[in-house]
mmCIF file of C-alpha atoms in Angstrom:
data_model
loop_
_atom_site.group_PDB
_atom_site.id
_atom_site.type_symbol
_atom_site.label_atom_id
_atom_site.label_comp_id
_atom_site.label_asym_id
_atom_site.label_seq_id
_atom_site.Cartn_x
_atom_site.Cartn_y
_atom_site.Cartn_z
ATOM 1 C CA MET A 11 -11.079 10.963 56.822
ATOM 2 C CA LYS A 12 -10.559 9.202 60.160
ATOM 3 C CA LEU A 13 -8.981 6.262 58.370
ATOM 4 C CA VAL A 14 -6.539 8.584 56.633
ATOM 5 C CA ALA A 15 -5.679 10.287 59.902
ATOM 6 C CA ALA A 16 -5.081 6.919 61.531
ATOM 7 C CA ALA A 17 -2.874 5.893 58.639
ATOM 8 C CA VAL A 18 -0.756 8.995 59.101
ATOM 9 C CA VAL A 19 -0.320 8.298 62.816
ATOM 10 C CA LEU A 20 0.455 4.613 62.347
ATOM 11 C CA ARG A 21 2.938 5.346 59.577
ATOM 12 C CA SER A 22 4.747 7.890 61.734
ATOM 13 C CA LEU A 23 4.987 5.357 64.557
ATOM 14 C CA ALA A 24 6.034 2.452 62.367
ATOM 15 C CA VAL A 25 8.673 4.207 60.256
ATOM 16 C CA PRO A 26 11.733 5.279 62.255
ATOM 17 C CA ASP A 27 12.988 8.740 61.367
ATOM 18 C CA TYR A 28 16.687 8.554 60.614
ATOM 19 C CA SER A 29 16.708 12.045 59.115
ATOM 20 C CA SER A 30 19.272 13.217 61.678
ATOM 21 C CA ALA A 31 21.802 11.034 59.881
ATOM 22 C CA GLN A 32 21.088 12.600 56.509
ATOM 23 C CA GLY A 33 23.970 14.410 54.891
ATOM 24 C CA ARG A 34 26.717 12.363 56.555
ATOM 25 C CA GLY A 35 29.406 11.331 54.134
ATOM 26 C CA ALA A 36 31.938 8.582 54.306
ATOM 27 C CA ARG A 37 34.665 9.121 56.889
ATOM 28 C CA GLY A 38 36.624 12.170 55.766
ATOM 29 C CA GLY A 39 34.453 12.642 52.669
ATOM 30 C CA PRO A 40 31.981 15.358 51.718
ATOM 31 C CA PRO A 41 28.389 15.194 53.025
ATOM 32 C CA GLN A 42 26.041 13.123 50.934
ATOM 33 C CA THR A 43 23.354 14.925 48.990
ATOM 34 C CA ALA A 44 19.610 14.323 49.215
ATOM 35 C CA LYS A 45 19.697 12.697 45.795
ATOM 36 C CA GLN A 46 22.500 10.329 46.822
ATOM 37 C CA ILE A 47 20.749 9.068 49.959
ATOM 38 C CA ALA A 48 17.257 8.838 48.416
ATOM 39 C CA PRO A 49 15.572 5.612 49.656
ATOM 40 C CA ILE A 50 12.847 5.863 46.992
ATOM 41 C CA ASP A 51 12.694 7.282 43.478
ATOM 42 C CA ILE A 52 9.704 9.473 42.670
ATOM 43 C CA THR A 53 11.108 10.994 39.478
ATOM 44 C CA GLY A 54 9.291 10.591 36.185
ATOM 45 C CA TYR A 55 5.747 11.171 34.942
ATOM 46 C CA TRP A 56 2.661 10.390 37.048
ATOM 47 C CA VAL A 57 -1.078 10.635 36.373
ATOM 48 C CA SER A 58 -3.654 11.297 39.074
ATOM 49 C CA LEU A 59 -6.121 8.567 40.040
ATOM 50 C CA ILE A 60 -9.559 9.937 40.851
ATOM 51 C CA THR A 61 -10.759 7.126 43.091
ATOM 52 C CA GLU A 62 -12.687 9.272 45.574
ATOM 53 C CA ASP A 63 -14.379 12.706 45.739
ATOM 54 C CA TRP A 64 -14.997 12.483 41.972
ATOM 55 C CA ARG A 65 -17.725 15.134 41.929
ATOM 56 C CA TRP A 66 -15.528 17.634 43.802
ATOM 57 C CA ARG A 67 -12.365 16.958 41.778
ATOM 58 C CA MET A 68 -13.430 16.265 38.190
ATOM 59 C CA LEU A 69 -16.093 18.983 38.230
ATOM 60 C CA THR A 70 -16.117 22.409 39.827
ATOM 61 C CA PRO A 71 -18.535 21.970 42.741
ATOM 62 C CA PRO A 72 -21.439 24.383 43.152
ATOM 63 C CA LYS A 73 -21.022 27.242 45.566
ATOM 64 C CA GLY A 74 -21.518 26.099 49.160
ATOM 65 C CA SER A 75 -20.621 22.436 48.566
ATOM 66 C CA TYR A 76 -17.792 21.507 50.949
ATOM 67 C CA PRO A 77 -19.129 18.614 53.093
ATOM 68 C CA SER A 78 -15.798 17.149 54.236
ATOM 69 C CA ILE A 79 -13.877 20.354 54.953
ATOM 70 C CA PRO A 80 -13.876 21.516 58.613
ATOM 71 C CA LEU A 81 -14.446 25.219 57.983
ATOM 72 C CA ASN A 82 -15.172 27.635 60.798
ATOM 73 C CA ALA A 83 -17.855 30.321 60.518
ATOM 74 C CA GLU A 84 -15.591 32.797 58.717
ATOM 75 C CA GLY A 85 -14.382 30.149 56.293
ATOM 76 C CA LYS A 86 -17.980 29.231 55.465
ATOM 77 C CA ARG A 87 -18.894 32.881 54.972
ATOM 78 C CA ILE A 88 -16.116 33.356 52.418
ATOM 79 C CA ALA A 89 -16.838 30.063 50.648
ATOM 80 C CA ASN A 90 -20.543 30.911 50.393
ATOM 81 C CA ALA A 91 -19.678 34.257 48.774
ATOM 82 C CA TRP A 92 -17.448 32.729 46.063
ATOM 83 C CA ASP A 93 -17.600 34.590 42.741
ATOM 84 C CA PRO A 94 -15.269 33.248 40.008
ATOM 85 C CA ALA A 95 -15.842 36.378 37.915
ATOM 86 C CA LYS A 96 -14.224 38.460 40.663
ATOM 87 C CA ASP A 97 -11.211 36.122 40.729
ATOM 88 C CA GLU A 98 -10.889 36.450 36.947
ATOM 89 C CA ALA A 99 -11.150 40.242 37.115
ATOM 90 C CA ALA A 100 -8.424 40.305 39.789
ATOM 91 C CA GLY A 101 -6.126 38.003 37.768
ATOM 92 C CA GLU A 102 -6.387 35.326 40.470
ATOM 93 C CA GLN A 103 -7.543 32.351 38.407
ATOM 94 C CA CYS A 104 -4.854 30.235 40.140
ATOM 95 C CA LYS A 105 -6.324 30.409 43.660
ATOM 96 C CA ALA A 106 -7.251 26.696 43.543
ATOM 97 C CA TYR A 107 -3.826 25.743 42.142
ATOM 98 C CA GLY A 108 -1.743 26.583 45.217
ATOM 99 C CA ALA A 109 0.269 24.064 47.229
ATOM 100 C CA ALA A 110 -2.634 23.236 49.556
ATOM 101 C CA ASN A 111 -4.771 21.898 46.686
ATOM 102 C CA ILE A 112 -2.728 21.453 43.485
ATOM 103 C CA MET A 113 -2.143 17.728 44.047
ATOM 104 C CA ARG A 114 -5.917 17.117 44.195
ATOM 105 C CA LEU A 115 -6.556 18.530 40.740
ATOM 106 C CA PRO A 116 -6.851 16.023 37.873
ATOM 107 C CA GLY A 117 -3.712 15.943 35.762
ATOM 108 C CA ARG A 118 -0.129 14.823 35.525
ATOM 109 C CA LEU A 119 3.089 15.456 37.435
ATOM 110 C CA HIS A 120 6.628 15.561 36.091
ATOM 111 C CA ILE A 121 9.128 15.084 38.916
ATOM 112 C CA THR A 122 12.862 15.721 38.449
ATOM 113 C CA TRP A 123 15.935 16.599 40.467
ATOM 114 C CA GLU A 124 16.706 20.257 39.749
ATOM 115 C CA ASN A 125 20.015 19.742 41.519
ATOM 116 C CA ASP A 126 21.366 17.262 44.073
ATOM 117 C CA ASN A 127 19.465 18.872 46.975
ATOM 118 C CA THR A 128 16.404 20.262 45.210
ATOM 119 C CA LEU A 129 13.433 18.293 43.889
ATOM 120 C CA ARG A 130 11.146 19.863 41.290
ATOM 121 C CA ILE A 131 7.508 18.982 40.566
ATOM 122 C CA ASP A 132 5.813 20.405 37.475
ATOM 123 C CA THR A 133 2.047 20.032 37.052
ATOM 124 C CA ASP A 134 0.245 20.198 33.750
ATOM 125 C CA ALA A 135 -2.890 21.382 35.606
ATOM 126 C CA GLY A 136 -2.392 25.135 35.850
ATOM 127 C CA THR A 137 1.220 24.839 34.613
ATOM 128 C CA GLN A 138 2.564 25.146 38.162
ATOM 129 C CA THR A 139 6.031 24.364 39.572
ATOM 130 C CA ARG A 140 6.787 23.232 43.121
ATOM 131 C CA ILE A 141 10.346 23.244 44.490
ATOM 132 C CA PHE A 142 11.345 21.062 47.477
ATOM 133 C CA HIS A 143 14.470 22.231 49.319
ATOM 134 C CA PHE A 144 16.373 19.552 51.249
ATOM 135 C CA GLY A 145 18.602 20.674 54.098
ATOM 136 C CA PRO A 146 18.512 23.732 56.384
ATOM 137 C CA SER A 147 16.886 26.705 54.690
ATOM 138 C CA GLN A 148 14.703 29.714 55.375
ATOM 139 C CA PRO A 149 11.717 31.074 53.431
ATOM 140 C CA PRO A 150 12.623 33.993 51.161
ATOM 141 C CA SER A 151 11.898 37.572 52.138
ATOM 142 C CA SER A 152 9.882 38.085 48.946
ATOM 143 C CA GLU A 153 6.089 38.072 48.720
ATOM 144 C CA PRO A 154 4.243 34.776 49.313
ATOM 145 C CA THR A 155 3.409 32.723 46.226
ATOM 146 C CA TRP A 156 0.860 30.081 45.209
ATOM 147 C CA GLN A 157 3.376 27.288 45.809
ATOM 148 C CA GLY A 158 4.993 28.875 48.867
ATOM 149 C CA TYR A 159 8.308 27.667 50.241
ATOM 150 C CA SER A 160 8.744 23.915 50.769
ATOM 151 C CA VAL A 161 11.356 22.296 53.032
ATOM 152 C CA ALA A 162 11.831 18.547 52.527
ATOM 153 C CA GLN A 163 13.559 15.748 54.397
ATOM 154 C CA TRP A 164 13.877 12.017 53.985
ATOM 155 C CA GLU A 165 12.261 9.775 56.584
ATOM 156 C CA ILE A 166 14.406 6.678 56.044
ATOM 157 C CA ALA A 167 13.635 3.243 57.473
ATOM 158 C CA GLY A 168 15.162 -0.218 57.145
ATOM 159 C CA GLY A 169 18.518 -1.009 55.577
ATOM 160 C CA ARG A 170 19.704 -2.808 58.709
ATOM 161 C CA GLY A 171 19.575 -6.427 59.764
ATOM 162 C CA GLY A 172 18.285 -7.559 56.393
ATOM 163 C CA VAL A 173 15.323 -5.143 56.415
ATOM 164 C CA PRO A 174 14.854 -3.538 52.970
ATOM 165 C CA ARG A 175 15.645 0.152 52.859
ATOM 166 C CA GLY A 176 12.685 2.428 52.273
ATOM 167 C CA GLY A 177 11.084 5.620 53.432
ATOM 168 C CA ASP A 178 9.051 8.704 52.666
ATOM 169 C CA ILE A 179 9.631 12.336 51.854
ATOM 170 C CA LYS A 180 8.225 14.736 54.421
ATOM 171 C CA VAL A 181 7.522 18.212 53.042
ATOM 172 C CA VAL A 182 6.490 21.307 55.023
ATOM 173 C CA THR A 183 5.216 24.274 52.998
ATOM 174 C CA THR A 184 4.731 27.812 54.313
ATOM 175 C CA HIS A 185 4.960 31.352 52.872
ATOM 176 C CA LEU A 186 1.759 30.775 50.901
ATOM 177 C CA LYS A 187 -0.414 33.248 49.068
ATOM 178 C CA PRO A 188 -4.049 32.753 50.179
ATOM 179 C CA GLY A 189 -5.922 30.332 47.946
ATOM 180 C CA TYR A 190 -8.650 27.697 47.726
ATOM 181 C CA LEU A 191 -8.901 24.138 49.055
ATOM 182 C CA GLN A 192 -11.500 23.479 46.339
ATOM 183 C CA LYS A 193 -12.211 25.315 43.097
ATOM 184 C CA ASN A 194 -15.529 26.586 44.482
ATOM 185 C CA GLY A 195 -13.945 29.166 46.745
ATOM 186 C CA VAL A 196 -13.205 27.187 49.935
ATOM 187 C CA PRO A 197 -10.467 29.385 51.430
ATOM 188 C CA TYR A 198 -7.096 28.869 53.050
ATOM 189 C CA SER A 199 -5.128 31.781 54.473
ATOM 190 C CA ALA A 200 -1.554 33.063 54.334
ATOM 191 C CA ASN A 201 -1.035 31.461 57.771
ATOM 192 C CA THR A 202 -1.587 27.970 56.377
ATOM 193 C CA VAL A 203 1.017 25.243 56.922
ATOM 194 C CA VAL A 204 0.882 22.240 54.577
ATOM 195 C CA ASN A 205 2.501 18.979 55.732
ATOM 196 C CA GLU A 206 2.885 16.249 53.116
ATOM 197 C CA TYR A 207 4.255 12.695 53.070
ATOM 198 C CA TYR A 208 5.262 11.136 49.727
ATOM 199 C CA HIS A 209 5.385 7.352 49.573
ATOM 200 C CA THR A 210 5.752 4.884 46.692
ATOM 201 C CA THR A 211 4.503 1.337 46.251
ATOM 202 C CA THR A 212 4.924 -1.246 43.491
ATOM 203 C CA GLU A 213 2.272 -3.829 42.626
ATOM 204 C CA PRO A 214 3.123 -7.440 41.633
ATOM 205 C CA ASN A 215 2.415 -6.573 37.983
ATOM 206 C CA GLY A 216 5.044 -3.822 38.114
ATOM 207 C CA ASP A 217 2.680 -0.831 38.308
ATOM 208 C CA GLN A 218 4.115 1.941 40.490
ATOM 209 C CA TYR A 219 2.011 4.280 42.601
ATOM 210 C CA LEU A 220 2.771 7.527 44.405
ATOM 211 C CA ILE A 221 0.667 8.196 47.501
ATOM 212 C CA ILE A 222 0.615 11.666 49.014
ATOM 213 C CA GLU A 223 -0.813 12.225 52.497
ATOM 214 C CA THR A 224 -1.608 15.918 52.992
ATOM 215 C CA LEU A 225 -2.428 17.734 56.240
ATOM 216 C CA VAL A 226 -3.554 21.342 55.876
ATOM 217 C CA ASP A 227 -3.437 23.377 59.071
ATOM 218 C CA ASP A 228 -5.037 26.824 58.865
ATOM 219 C CA PRO A 229 -5.871 28.665 62.122
ATOM 220 C CA VAL A 230 -7.804 31.341 60.217
ATOM 221 C CA TYR A 231 -10.439 29.365 58.286
ATOM 222 C CA LEU A 232 -10.375 25.832 59.685
ATOM 223 C CA SER A 233 -12.074 24.973 62.972
ATOM 224 C CA VAL A 234 -9.625 24.689 65.851
ATOM 225 C CA PRO A 235 -10.558 21.826 68.226
ATOM 226 C CA PRO A 236 -10.911 22.355 71.967
ATOM 227 C CA GLN A 237 -7.985 20.952 73.908
ATOM 228 C CA GLY A 238 -8.034 17.167 73.926
ATOM 229 C CA VAL A 239 -10.773 16.905 71.282
ATOM 230 C CA VAL A 240 -10.275 15.327 67.843
ATOM 231 C CA GLY A 241 -12.697 14.650 65.014
ATOM 232 C CA ASP A 242 -13.699 15.370 61.434
ATOM 233 C CA ASP A 243 -15.339 18.656 62.471
ATOM 234 C CA TYR A 244 -11.949 20.193 63.229
ATOM 235 C CA GLY A 245 -8.631 20.862 61.484
ATOM 236 C CA PRO A 246 -6.148 19.906 60.270
ATOM 237 C CA PHE A 247 -7.781 18.973 56.989
ATOM 238 C CA ILE A 248 -6.441 15.563 55.895
ATOM 239 C CA ARG A 249 -6.487 14.053 52.405
ATOM 240 C CA SER A 250 -4.761 11.144 50.667
ATOM 241 C CA THR A 251 -4.105 11.398 46.919
ATOM 242 C CA SER A 252 -2.784 8.711 44.559
ATOM 243 C CA PHE A 253 -0.891 8.780 41.248
ATOM 244 C CA ARG A 254 0.181 6.019 38.874
ATOM 245 C CA LYS A 255 3.524 6.168 37.076
ATOM 246 C CA VAL A 256 3.354 6.446 33.290
ATOM 247 C CA PRO A 257 6.191 5.652 30.876
ATOM 248 C CA ASP A 258 6.572 8.976 29.093
ATOM 249 C CA ALA A 259 5.258 12.475 28.382
ATOM 250 C CA SER A 260 3.012 11.440 25.482
ATOM 251 C CA LYS A 261 -0.129 12.688 27.293
ATOM 252 C CA TRP A 262 1.503 15.639 29.042
ATOM 253 C CA ASN A 263 -0.895 18.554 28.490
ATOM 254 C CA PRO A 264 -0.048 21.859 30.226
ATOM 255 C CA THR A 265 -3.145 23.986 30.684
ATOM 256 C CA PRO A 266 -3.609 27.431 32.244
ATOM 257 C CA CYS A 267 -5.368 28.023 35.553
ATOM 258 C CA SER A 268 -9.130 28.286 35.445
ATOM 259 C CA ALA A 269 -11.349 29.961 38.004
ATOM 260 C CA ARG A 270 -14.412 27.932 36.959
#
């Protein structure tokens, strides 16, 4: 966890944020769209790589198993009282499929541009859809949802002085319906803010990978550190998740949410 946190900090220091220049068109021309200025291409089909936390991702952990999550006393109380039958009876089988955890679930992503300023991510796990809005926008006045409201921006680097152009997508998600950080009832609240960074890399053999750094900040159920104190015992909760690009939808397998 500390290594992931350090990676997030180092990346933010090393990659200049030119997002203030986004949307500028040629002199006298219309503003450029998010799709037009994209420094990386994350569209296509991707499959999750379960290279860590196998027992908590491939299997539903037993109640009370959450060793790496910095829960406070109330968060632990709720997690220890988890009852999947109650979630099923309430029609809330998707509590572990919300934006704060959906990318950790084993499965595939299908990423497309819904329009020139809106990126869409469909998951076959739980048959969920996430929408990333580029440009100024406000959360809707409707009820919170599992996927919440996501505002995205490009963090563009390079492209000058012979430096290759690259960058990440930064996504901030709010307006969330309360859900689970793990399928065994580890809670996050409606006050949760999810910050994500999407980055791609290509190996010498041509394999493409999508790496998502996720920071979950929840003042209700995650431990808040004393001023000036950092460590794994406190929020935000940080995870790094990897996907490998696949050529087509031949193994695409939409499945419904499961509470167990």
